[in-house]
Each structure stands twice: as C-alpha cells, then as structure tokens.
Coordinates of C-alpha atoms in Angstrom, one line a residue:
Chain A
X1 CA 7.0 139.2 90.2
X2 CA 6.7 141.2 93.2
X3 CA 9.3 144.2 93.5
X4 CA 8.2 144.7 97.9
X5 CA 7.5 142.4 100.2
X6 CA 6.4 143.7 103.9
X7 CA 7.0 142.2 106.9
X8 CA 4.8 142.0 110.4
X9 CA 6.9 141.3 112.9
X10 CA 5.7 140.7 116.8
X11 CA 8.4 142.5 118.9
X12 CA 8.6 142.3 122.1
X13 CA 11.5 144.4 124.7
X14 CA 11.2 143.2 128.2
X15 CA 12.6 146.5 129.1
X16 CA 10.6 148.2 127.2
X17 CA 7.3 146.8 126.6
X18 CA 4.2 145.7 128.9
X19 CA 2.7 143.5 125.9
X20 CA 4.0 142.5 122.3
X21 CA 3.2 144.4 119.6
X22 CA 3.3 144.1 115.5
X23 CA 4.7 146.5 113.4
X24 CA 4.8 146.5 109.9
X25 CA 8.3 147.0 107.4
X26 CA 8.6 147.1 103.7
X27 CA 11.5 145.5 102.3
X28 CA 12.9 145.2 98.5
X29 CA 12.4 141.3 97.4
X30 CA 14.9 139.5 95.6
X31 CA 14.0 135.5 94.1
X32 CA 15.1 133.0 96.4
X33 CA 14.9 135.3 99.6
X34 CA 14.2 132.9 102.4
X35 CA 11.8 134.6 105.5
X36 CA 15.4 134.9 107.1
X37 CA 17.3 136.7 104.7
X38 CA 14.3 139.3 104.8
X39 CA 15.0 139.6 108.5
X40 CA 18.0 140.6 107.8
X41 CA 17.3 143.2 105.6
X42 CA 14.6 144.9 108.0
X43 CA 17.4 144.9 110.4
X44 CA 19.8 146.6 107.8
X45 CA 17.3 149.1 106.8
X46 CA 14.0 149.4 109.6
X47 CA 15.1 147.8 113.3
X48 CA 18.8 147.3 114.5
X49 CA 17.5 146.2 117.3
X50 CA 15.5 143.6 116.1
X51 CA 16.3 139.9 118.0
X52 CA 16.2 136.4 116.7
X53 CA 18.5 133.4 116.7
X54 CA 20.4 132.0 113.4
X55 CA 23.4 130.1 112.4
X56 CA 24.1 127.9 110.1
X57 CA 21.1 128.9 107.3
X58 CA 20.9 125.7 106.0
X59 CA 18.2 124.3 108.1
X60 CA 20.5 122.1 109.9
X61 CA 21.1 124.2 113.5
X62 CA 17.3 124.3 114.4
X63 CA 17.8 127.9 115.8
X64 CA 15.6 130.2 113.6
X65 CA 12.5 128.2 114.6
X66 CA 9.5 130.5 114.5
X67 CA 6.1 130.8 113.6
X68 CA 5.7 132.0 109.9
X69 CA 2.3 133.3 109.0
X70 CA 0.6 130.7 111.2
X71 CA 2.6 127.9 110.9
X72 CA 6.3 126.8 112.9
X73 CA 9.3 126.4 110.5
X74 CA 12.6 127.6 110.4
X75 CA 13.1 130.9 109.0
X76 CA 16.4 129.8 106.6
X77 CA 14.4 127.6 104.7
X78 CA 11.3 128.4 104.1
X79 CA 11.3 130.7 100.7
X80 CA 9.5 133.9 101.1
X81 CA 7.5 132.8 97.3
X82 CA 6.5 129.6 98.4
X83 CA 4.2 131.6 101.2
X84 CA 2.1 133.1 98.1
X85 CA 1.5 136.3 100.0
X86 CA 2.6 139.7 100.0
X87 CA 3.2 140.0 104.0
X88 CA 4.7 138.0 105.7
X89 CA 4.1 137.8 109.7
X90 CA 6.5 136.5 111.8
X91 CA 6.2 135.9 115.6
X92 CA 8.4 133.8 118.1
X93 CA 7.4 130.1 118.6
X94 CA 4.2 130.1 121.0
X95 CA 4.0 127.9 123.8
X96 CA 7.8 129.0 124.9
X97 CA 8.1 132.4 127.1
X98 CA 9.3 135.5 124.9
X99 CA 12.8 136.7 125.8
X100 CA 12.7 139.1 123.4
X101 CA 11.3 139.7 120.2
X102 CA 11.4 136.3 118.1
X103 CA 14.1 134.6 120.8
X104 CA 11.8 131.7 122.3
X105 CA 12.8 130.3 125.5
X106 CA 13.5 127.1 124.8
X107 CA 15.2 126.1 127.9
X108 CA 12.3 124.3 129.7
X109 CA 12.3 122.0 126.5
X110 CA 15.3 120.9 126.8
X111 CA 15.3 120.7 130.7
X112 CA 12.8 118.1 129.8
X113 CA 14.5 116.7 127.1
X114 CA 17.4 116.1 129.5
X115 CA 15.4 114.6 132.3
X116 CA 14.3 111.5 130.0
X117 CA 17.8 110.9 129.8
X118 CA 18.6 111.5 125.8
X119 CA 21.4 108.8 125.9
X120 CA 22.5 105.6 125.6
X121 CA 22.2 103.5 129.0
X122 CA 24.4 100.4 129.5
X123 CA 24.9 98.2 132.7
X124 CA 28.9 98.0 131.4
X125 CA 29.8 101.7 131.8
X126 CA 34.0 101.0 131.4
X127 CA 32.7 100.0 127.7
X128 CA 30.7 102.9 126.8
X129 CA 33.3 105.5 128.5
X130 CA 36.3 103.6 127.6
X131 CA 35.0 101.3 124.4
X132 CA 37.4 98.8 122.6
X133 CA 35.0 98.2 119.9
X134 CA 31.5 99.0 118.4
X135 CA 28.4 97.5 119.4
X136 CA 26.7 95.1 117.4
X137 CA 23.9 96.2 115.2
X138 CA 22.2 95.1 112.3
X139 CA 21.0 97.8 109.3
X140 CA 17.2 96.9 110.3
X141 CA 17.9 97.5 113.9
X142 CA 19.3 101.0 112.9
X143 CA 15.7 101.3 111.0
X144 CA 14.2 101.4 113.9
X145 CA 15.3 105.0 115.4
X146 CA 17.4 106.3 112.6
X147 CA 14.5 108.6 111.5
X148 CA 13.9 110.1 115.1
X149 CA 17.3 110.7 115.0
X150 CA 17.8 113.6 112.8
X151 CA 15.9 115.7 115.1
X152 CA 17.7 118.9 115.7
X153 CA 15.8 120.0 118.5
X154 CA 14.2 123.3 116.8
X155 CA 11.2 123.2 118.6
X156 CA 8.1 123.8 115.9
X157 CA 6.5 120.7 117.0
X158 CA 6.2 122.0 121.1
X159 CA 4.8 125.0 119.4
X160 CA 2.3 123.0 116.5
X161 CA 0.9 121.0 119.6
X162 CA -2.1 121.8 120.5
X163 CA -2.3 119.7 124.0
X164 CA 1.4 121.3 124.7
X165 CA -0.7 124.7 124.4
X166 CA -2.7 123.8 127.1
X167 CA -1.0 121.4 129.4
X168 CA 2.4 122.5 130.5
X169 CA 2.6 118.9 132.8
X170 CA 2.9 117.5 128.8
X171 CA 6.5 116.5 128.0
X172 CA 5.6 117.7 124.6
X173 CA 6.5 116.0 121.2
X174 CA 10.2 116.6 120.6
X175 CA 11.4 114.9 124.6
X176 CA 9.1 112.2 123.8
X177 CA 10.3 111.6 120.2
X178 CA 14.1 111.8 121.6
X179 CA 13.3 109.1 124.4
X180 CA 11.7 106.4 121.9
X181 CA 15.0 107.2 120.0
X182 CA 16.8 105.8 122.5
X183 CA 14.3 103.4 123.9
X184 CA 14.3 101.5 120.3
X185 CA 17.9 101.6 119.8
X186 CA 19.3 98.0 120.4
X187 CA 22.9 99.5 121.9
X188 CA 20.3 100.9 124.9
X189 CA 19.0 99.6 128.3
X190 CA 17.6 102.3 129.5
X191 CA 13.7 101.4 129.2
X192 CA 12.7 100.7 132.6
X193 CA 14.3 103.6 133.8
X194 CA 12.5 106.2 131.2
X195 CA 9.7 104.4 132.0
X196 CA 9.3 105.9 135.3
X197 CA 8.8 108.9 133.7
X198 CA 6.8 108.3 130.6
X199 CA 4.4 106.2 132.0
X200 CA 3.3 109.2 134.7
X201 CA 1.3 112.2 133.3
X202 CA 3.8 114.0 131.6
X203 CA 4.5 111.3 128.9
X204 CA 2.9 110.1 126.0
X205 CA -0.6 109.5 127.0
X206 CA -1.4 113.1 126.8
X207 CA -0.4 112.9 123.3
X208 CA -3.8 112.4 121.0
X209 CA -2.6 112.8 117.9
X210 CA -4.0 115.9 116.4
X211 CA -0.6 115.3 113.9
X212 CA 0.8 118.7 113.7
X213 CA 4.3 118.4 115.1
X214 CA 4.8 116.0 112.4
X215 CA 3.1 117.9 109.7
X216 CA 5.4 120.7 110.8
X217 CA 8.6 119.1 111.3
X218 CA 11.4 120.8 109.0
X219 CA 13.1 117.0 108.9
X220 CA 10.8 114.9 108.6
X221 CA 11.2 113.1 112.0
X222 CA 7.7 112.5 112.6
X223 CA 7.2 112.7 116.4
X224 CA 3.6 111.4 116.3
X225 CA 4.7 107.9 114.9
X226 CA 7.4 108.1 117.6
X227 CA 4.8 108.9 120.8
X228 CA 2.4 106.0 119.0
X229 CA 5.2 103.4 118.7
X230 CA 6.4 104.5 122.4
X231 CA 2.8 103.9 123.7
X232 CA 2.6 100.4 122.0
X233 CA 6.2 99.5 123.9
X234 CA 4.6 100.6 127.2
X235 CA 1.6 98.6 126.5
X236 CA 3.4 95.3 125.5
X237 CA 5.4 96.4 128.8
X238 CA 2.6 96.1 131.2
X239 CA 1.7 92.6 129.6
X240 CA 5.2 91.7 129.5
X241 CA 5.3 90.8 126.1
X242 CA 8.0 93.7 125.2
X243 CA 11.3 91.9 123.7
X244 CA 13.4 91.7 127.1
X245 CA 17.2 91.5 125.8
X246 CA 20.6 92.2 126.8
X247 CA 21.7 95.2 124.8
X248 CA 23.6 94.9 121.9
X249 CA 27.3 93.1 122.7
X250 CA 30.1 94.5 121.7
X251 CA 31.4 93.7 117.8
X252 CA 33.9 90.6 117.8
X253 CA 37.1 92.0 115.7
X254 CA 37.1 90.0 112.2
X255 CA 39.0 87.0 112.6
X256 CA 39.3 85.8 109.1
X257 CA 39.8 88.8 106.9
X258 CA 43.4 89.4 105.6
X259 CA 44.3 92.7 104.0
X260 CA 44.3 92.7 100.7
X261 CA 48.3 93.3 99.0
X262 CA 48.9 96.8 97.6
X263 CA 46.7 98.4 99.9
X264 CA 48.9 100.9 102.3
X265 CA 49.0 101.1 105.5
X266 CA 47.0 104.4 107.2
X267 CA 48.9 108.0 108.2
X268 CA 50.3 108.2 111.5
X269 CA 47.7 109.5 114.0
X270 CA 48.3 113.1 114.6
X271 CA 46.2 113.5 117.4
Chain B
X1 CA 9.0 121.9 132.3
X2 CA 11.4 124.2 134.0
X3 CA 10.3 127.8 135.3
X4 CA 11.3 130.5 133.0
X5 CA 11.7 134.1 133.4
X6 CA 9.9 135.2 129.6
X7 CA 6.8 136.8 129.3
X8 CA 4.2 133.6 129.1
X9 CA 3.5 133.0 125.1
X10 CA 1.4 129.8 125.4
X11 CA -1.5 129.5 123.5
X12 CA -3.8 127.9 126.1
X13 CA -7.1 127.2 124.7
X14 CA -6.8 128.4 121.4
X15 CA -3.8 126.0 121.2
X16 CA -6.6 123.3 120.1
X17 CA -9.8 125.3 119.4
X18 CA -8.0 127.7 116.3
X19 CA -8.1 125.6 113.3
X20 CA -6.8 128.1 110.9
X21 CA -4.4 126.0 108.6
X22 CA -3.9 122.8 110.0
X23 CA -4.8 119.7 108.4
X24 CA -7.7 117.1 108.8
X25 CA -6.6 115.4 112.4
X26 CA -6.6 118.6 114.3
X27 CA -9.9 119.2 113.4
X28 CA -11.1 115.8 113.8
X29 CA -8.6 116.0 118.1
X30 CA -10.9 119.2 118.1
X31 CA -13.9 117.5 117.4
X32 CA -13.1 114.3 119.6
X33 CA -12.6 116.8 122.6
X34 CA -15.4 118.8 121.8
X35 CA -17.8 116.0 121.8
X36 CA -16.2 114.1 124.9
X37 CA -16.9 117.4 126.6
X38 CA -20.7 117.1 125.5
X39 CA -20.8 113.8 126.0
X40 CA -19.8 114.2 129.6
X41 CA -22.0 117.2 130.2
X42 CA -24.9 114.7 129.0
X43 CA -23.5 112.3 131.4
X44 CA -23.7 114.4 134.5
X45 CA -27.0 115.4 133.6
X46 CA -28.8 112.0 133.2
X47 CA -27.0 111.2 136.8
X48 CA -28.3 113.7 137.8
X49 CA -32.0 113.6 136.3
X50 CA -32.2 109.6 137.2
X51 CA -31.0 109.8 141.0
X52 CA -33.9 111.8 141.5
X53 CA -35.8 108.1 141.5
X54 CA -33.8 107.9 145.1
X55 CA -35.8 110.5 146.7
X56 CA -39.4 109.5 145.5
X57 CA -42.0 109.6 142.7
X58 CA -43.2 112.4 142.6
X59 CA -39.4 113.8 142.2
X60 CA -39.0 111.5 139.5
X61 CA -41.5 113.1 137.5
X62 CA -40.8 116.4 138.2
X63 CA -37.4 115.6 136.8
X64 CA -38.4 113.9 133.4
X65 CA -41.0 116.7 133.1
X66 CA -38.3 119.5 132.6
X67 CA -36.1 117.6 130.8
X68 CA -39.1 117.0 127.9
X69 CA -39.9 119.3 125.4
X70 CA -38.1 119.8 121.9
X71 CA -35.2 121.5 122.7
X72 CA -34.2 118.5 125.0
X73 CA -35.1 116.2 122.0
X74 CA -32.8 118.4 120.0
X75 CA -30.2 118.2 122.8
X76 CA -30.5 114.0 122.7
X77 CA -30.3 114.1 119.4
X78 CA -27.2 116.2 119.1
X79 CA -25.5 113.8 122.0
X80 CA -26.3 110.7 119.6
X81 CA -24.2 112.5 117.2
X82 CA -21.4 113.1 119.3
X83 CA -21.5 109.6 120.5
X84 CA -21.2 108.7 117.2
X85 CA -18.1 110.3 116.2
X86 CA -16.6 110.2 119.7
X87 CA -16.8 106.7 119.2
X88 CA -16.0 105.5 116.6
X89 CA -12.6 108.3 116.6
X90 CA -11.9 106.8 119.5
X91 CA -11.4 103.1 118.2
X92 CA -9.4 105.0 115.8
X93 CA -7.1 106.7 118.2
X94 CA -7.2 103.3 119.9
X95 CA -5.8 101.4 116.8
X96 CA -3.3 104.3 116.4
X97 CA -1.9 104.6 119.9
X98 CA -1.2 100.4 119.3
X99 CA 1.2 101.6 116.9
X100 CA -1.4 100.3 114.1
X101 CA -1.9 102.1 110.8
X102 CA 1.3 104.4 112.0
X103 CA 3.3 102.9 109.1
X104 CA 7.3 102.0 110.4
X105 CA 10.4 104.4 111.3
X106 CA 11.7 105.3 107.3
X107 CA 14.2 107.3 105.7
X108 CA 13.1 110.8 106.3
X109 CA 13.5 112.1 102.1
X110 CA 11.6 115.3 100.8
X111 CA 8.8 115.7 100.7
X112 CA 8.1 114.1 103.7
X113 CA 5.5 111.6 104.1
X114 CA 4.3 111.4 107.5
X115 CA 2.0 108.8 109.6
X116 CA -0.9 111.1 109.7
X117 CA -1.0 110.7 105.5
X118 CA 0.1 107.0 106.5
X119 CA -3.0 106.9 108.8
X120 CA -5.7 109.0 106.7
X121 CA -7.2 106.1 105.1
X122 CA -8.0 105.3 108.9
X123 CA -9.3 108.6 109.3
X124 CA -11.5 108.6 106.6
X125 CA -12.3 105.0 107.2
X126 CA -13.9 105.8 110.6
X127 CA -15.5 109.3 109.5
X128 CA -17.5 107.2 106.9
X129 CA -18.5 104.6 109.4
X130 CA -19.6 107.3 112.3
X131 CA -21.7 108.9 109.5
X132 CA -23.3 106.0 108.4
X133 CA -24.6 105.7 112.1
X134 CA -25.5 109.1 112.3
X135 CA -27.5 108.7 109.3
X136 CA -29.3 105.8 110.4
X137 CA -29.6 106.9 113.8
X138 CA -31.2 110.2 112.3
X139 CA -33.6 108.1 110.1
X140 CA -34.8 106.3 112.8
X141 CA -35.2 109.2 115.4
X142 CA -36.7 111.8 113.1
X143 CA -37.4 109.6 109.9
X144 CA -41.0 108.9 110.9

C-alpha cells in the first residue's frame, strides 16, 4: 500500500501569473482518500492559497468538477486508489476560462443553459403559478426524461466534448441534455419555442457523437442519448409526424376513494 | 455562450485530435473528421483537375499528366479508404442521430451503462463492413 501520494496541480493567480503553471506536492495517503480530501490536505500542509469549489462531498452538488489525470469527474468521488497511479494531476475543467486555480468559469454554461428555457412551459400560467392540483402523468411518461433529470449541472461533459473544444457557437452537451428534459416531459409545451433555438447552429446538429460526455458523466445522465433522441424530435418535426398534444391536464381529485377508519387525520400546518 | 473575463482554457484542436484515454467513438469522430477533411481536399482537387477540360485539350492533358505517377495512385488509393469509412460511419451516425440503436431513457444505476455501449455493436457492425470494402477495394486495385 502506498504511504505518499503526490499531487500536480495546474495553478493559476490572475494577479499573479501570465500563464498556468504545475507544481508538484507530496501528501501522506490514507485508504479511502478521495482526489478531494487530498486537496485538502495540500492546502493544510503545501498551498493555503490554493482555490477550488466543494460542498456537499457526496457527489451530489456538481461543484468540484475537474479534470483528474485526463479525464472530467468530480473530485469528492473519485477514490485516489481507483486512479492506479502514484501522482495524481489535477487541472480545472478545459473549455471554461480559469478564474483561478481549479475554479472553472462556468457561467457561460449556464447562460446557455438558461436561454433554452430549463422549465416547464404551459399556455395556463394561473395553474402552474398558482396550481390546485398535479398534472397528469403516467410512470412511462416520467421514463421518458427522468434520467436527464438528475443532471446536476457539474459540467465534465462541456469539458469531455471534443466539438465544444472547438466550437464555442456549440450549446454543448449539458444545455442540450436539459432542453430534451423538458422537451419530452408530457406536463411541457414549450417545443416550438426551444425549437427556435436548437434547430439554428448552436444546437444539436453540431453534436457527432464522439460519446464522451456520457462516458464521463458522474450520474449517469447520458447526454448523447439525449442530443440523438432531441434530433429525432426535430426530424419527426419538420415532417410533422412529432405527437402534437395538449400538455398534460391537470389531475381530477379521486372521486370514489373513502378514507379508510382508524386512520388519523394529518398535524395542523405550521407553515 | 456568454463573454467571460477568465484566462481562455479551451482546448481547440486538440479538443478532438488528443485521443489519450477516451474510448472507441472518439477515435472513430476523429477518424470520420479526419477523412471528410481528405475527402474534401480530394474533392477540390478533381474540380479542379477536370475543369481544366473548359479551357482546351491541350490543358486537359497537362492536368492529368501531373496528377499521374505513383504517389498520386497512392493518394487515390488512400481516398478510397477514407471513402470507405467515411461512409459507411456516416450511415452509422445517420441511424444514431434517428435516435436508432441509442437504446431508451433508463434508470441511471451504477455502473452506468450508456448509449455509446448501447450503440457499439453498431460501431463494430459498420467498422467490419467499411473493412470488408477496403479489402476488396484493395484486392481489386493492387491485387493484380
């Protein structure tokens, strides 16, 4: 069992620096010590001033996204043992400008993100902003986007995408992704207007499925299958053959269920 | 994509031309790119070599006389490769970007299985049929 494990680390101080540089720390290694946990140590022990974002360490905030010896993951889960190697070399996620050190910008992604409308989009807005019941779906119909929905927005797949790396016009994978999210979710009627921008050149059709962001994805969302599926809606589209529908309708309240004796009534609201 | 005020990180063209440890599809979007590049160069070429017909004969000839020799045969030869993978990859890509071979939205459980293993059969499926042709092709070009 290795007793060290040394750490490369691209830094980068906008105040200081004219170009990032590595540098090289030795840490003690403990089993189970995640690549984030050793950050922490080289900041205890080499470099206070050593930047990145974290929170929750559970892989479930999508803020300690970087690129671990070649490949995007998240730092807090991603075991320093499972790398098999005795350096590890961390370096913010390419293809998003360098605040400083590992902090990725990551706000043009979600500028884009936000500008293909992440939402659901209904014709009756007093429902949605003041709703008096759910809307109608079926456990199939939640199938559907369920999967692209646990997307938390970490960014690996912009940085695993090789036409991302070269065409900044590209949406990239995880906007994309979000929109077919929405696009496939049966509450939604907001197709035709994401379809203004995702049939122009920033939206899927760049997209030729090289595969990494989904090979890279820490939960499993799979934004290729998303950006294929979304390009097979905006074909059956332009031959009018997509499944044109109302959204879903609002849930009719049970009319001949009665409550069951014995069972007590709930707590008083408290809020 | 919003301006930002970080110092530029993206990879550019080493985004899709550094392989290092990705898996089989990046190479083969590599490839595909690669060869549509060739193919194209190839394109612009043979426009190039046959318009010469418009001006006269003699120009003609002139033309097909420096694009003869073995290192143009080569150079053909290498383009019916590239036309072979380019496409057959392509009716690939086609199928995939219908959504076919992509598999259905699942239940995302560890380890994850994605549509690019959903798809390889594909994959493999259509680098067996573009070597076949190459094979054949080479027979028939060089086999005599």
């Amino acid at each position: 069992m290795m007793k060290d494990v040394t750490y490369r680390i691209r830094l980068f101080d906008p105040n200081r620096d004219s170009e990032p540089h590595w540098e090289a720390f030795t840490i003690p290694y403990a089993p189970g010590m995640t690549v984030l946990d050793g950050l922490w140590k080289v900041k205890e022990l080499h470099a206070p001033g050593l930047a990145w974002r974290s929170s929750c360490r559970m892989g479930v905030c999508g803020s300690c996204g970087m690129l671990i010896n070649g490949k995007p993951g998240l730092a807090c889960n991603t075991q320093i043992s499972e790398l098999h190697a005795l350096t590890v070399a961390v370096a913010p996620l390419p293809n998003f400008d360098i605040i400083r050190d590992l902090v990725p910008d990551l706000a043009p992604m979600f500028g884009t993100h936000q500008a293909l409308l992440p939402y659901v989009i209904r014709e009756d807005v007093e429902e949605r902003e003041n709703p008096t019941a759910e809307f109608w779906q079926s456990a199939h119909e939640l199938e559907q986007y369920l999967q692209f929905s646990y997307c938390i927005k970490c960014g690996c797949c912009m940085a695993a995408c090789p036409t991302f790396a070269t065409d900044a016009l590209y949406s990239g994978p995880m906007p994309l992704a979000q929109a077919h999210r929405y696009n496939s979710d049966t509450r939604d009627g907001g197709f035709a207007v994401r379809k203004e921008v995702l049939a122009g050149n920033a939206g899927p059709w760049r997209c030729h499925y090289a595969g990494e962001c989904s090979r890279v994805c820490p939960k499993g969302v799979d934004p290729a299958k998303a950006i294929q599926l979304m390009k097979r809606e905006l074909v059956l589209d332009l031959l009018h053959l997509r499944k044109q529908g109302c959204p879903a309708p609002v849930a009719k309240k049970p009319t001949e269920i009665k409550r069951r004796d014995g069972v007590p009534d709930a707590p008083a609201r408290t809020v | 994509m919003l301006e930002t005020k970080g110092r530029p990180n993206r990879l550019g063209l080493w985004g899709w031309l550094g392989g290092g440890r990705w898996g089989m599809e990046r190479y083969l979007y590599t490839l595909h790119r690669v060869t549509g590049l060739g193919l194209l160069a190839y394109f612009l070429l043979h426009i190039v070599v046959t318009s010469s017909r418009a001006f006269s004969q003699g120009a003609w000839e002139e033309a097909m006389a420096r694009v003869s020799g073995e290192i143009f045969e080569v150079g053909e030869y290498l383009v019916f490769l590239a036309f072979a993978f380019h496409a057959v990859n392509g009716i690939r890509l086609l199928l995939i970007e219908l959504g076919i071979g992509v598999g259905q939205p699942i239940e995302p459980v560890y380890p994850y299985r994605t549509s690019v293993d959903v798809q390889r059969p594909l994959a493999i499926g259509a680098l067996a049929v573009a070597a076949v042709i190459a094979i054949l092709g080479t027979l028939s070009m060089w086999g005599e």
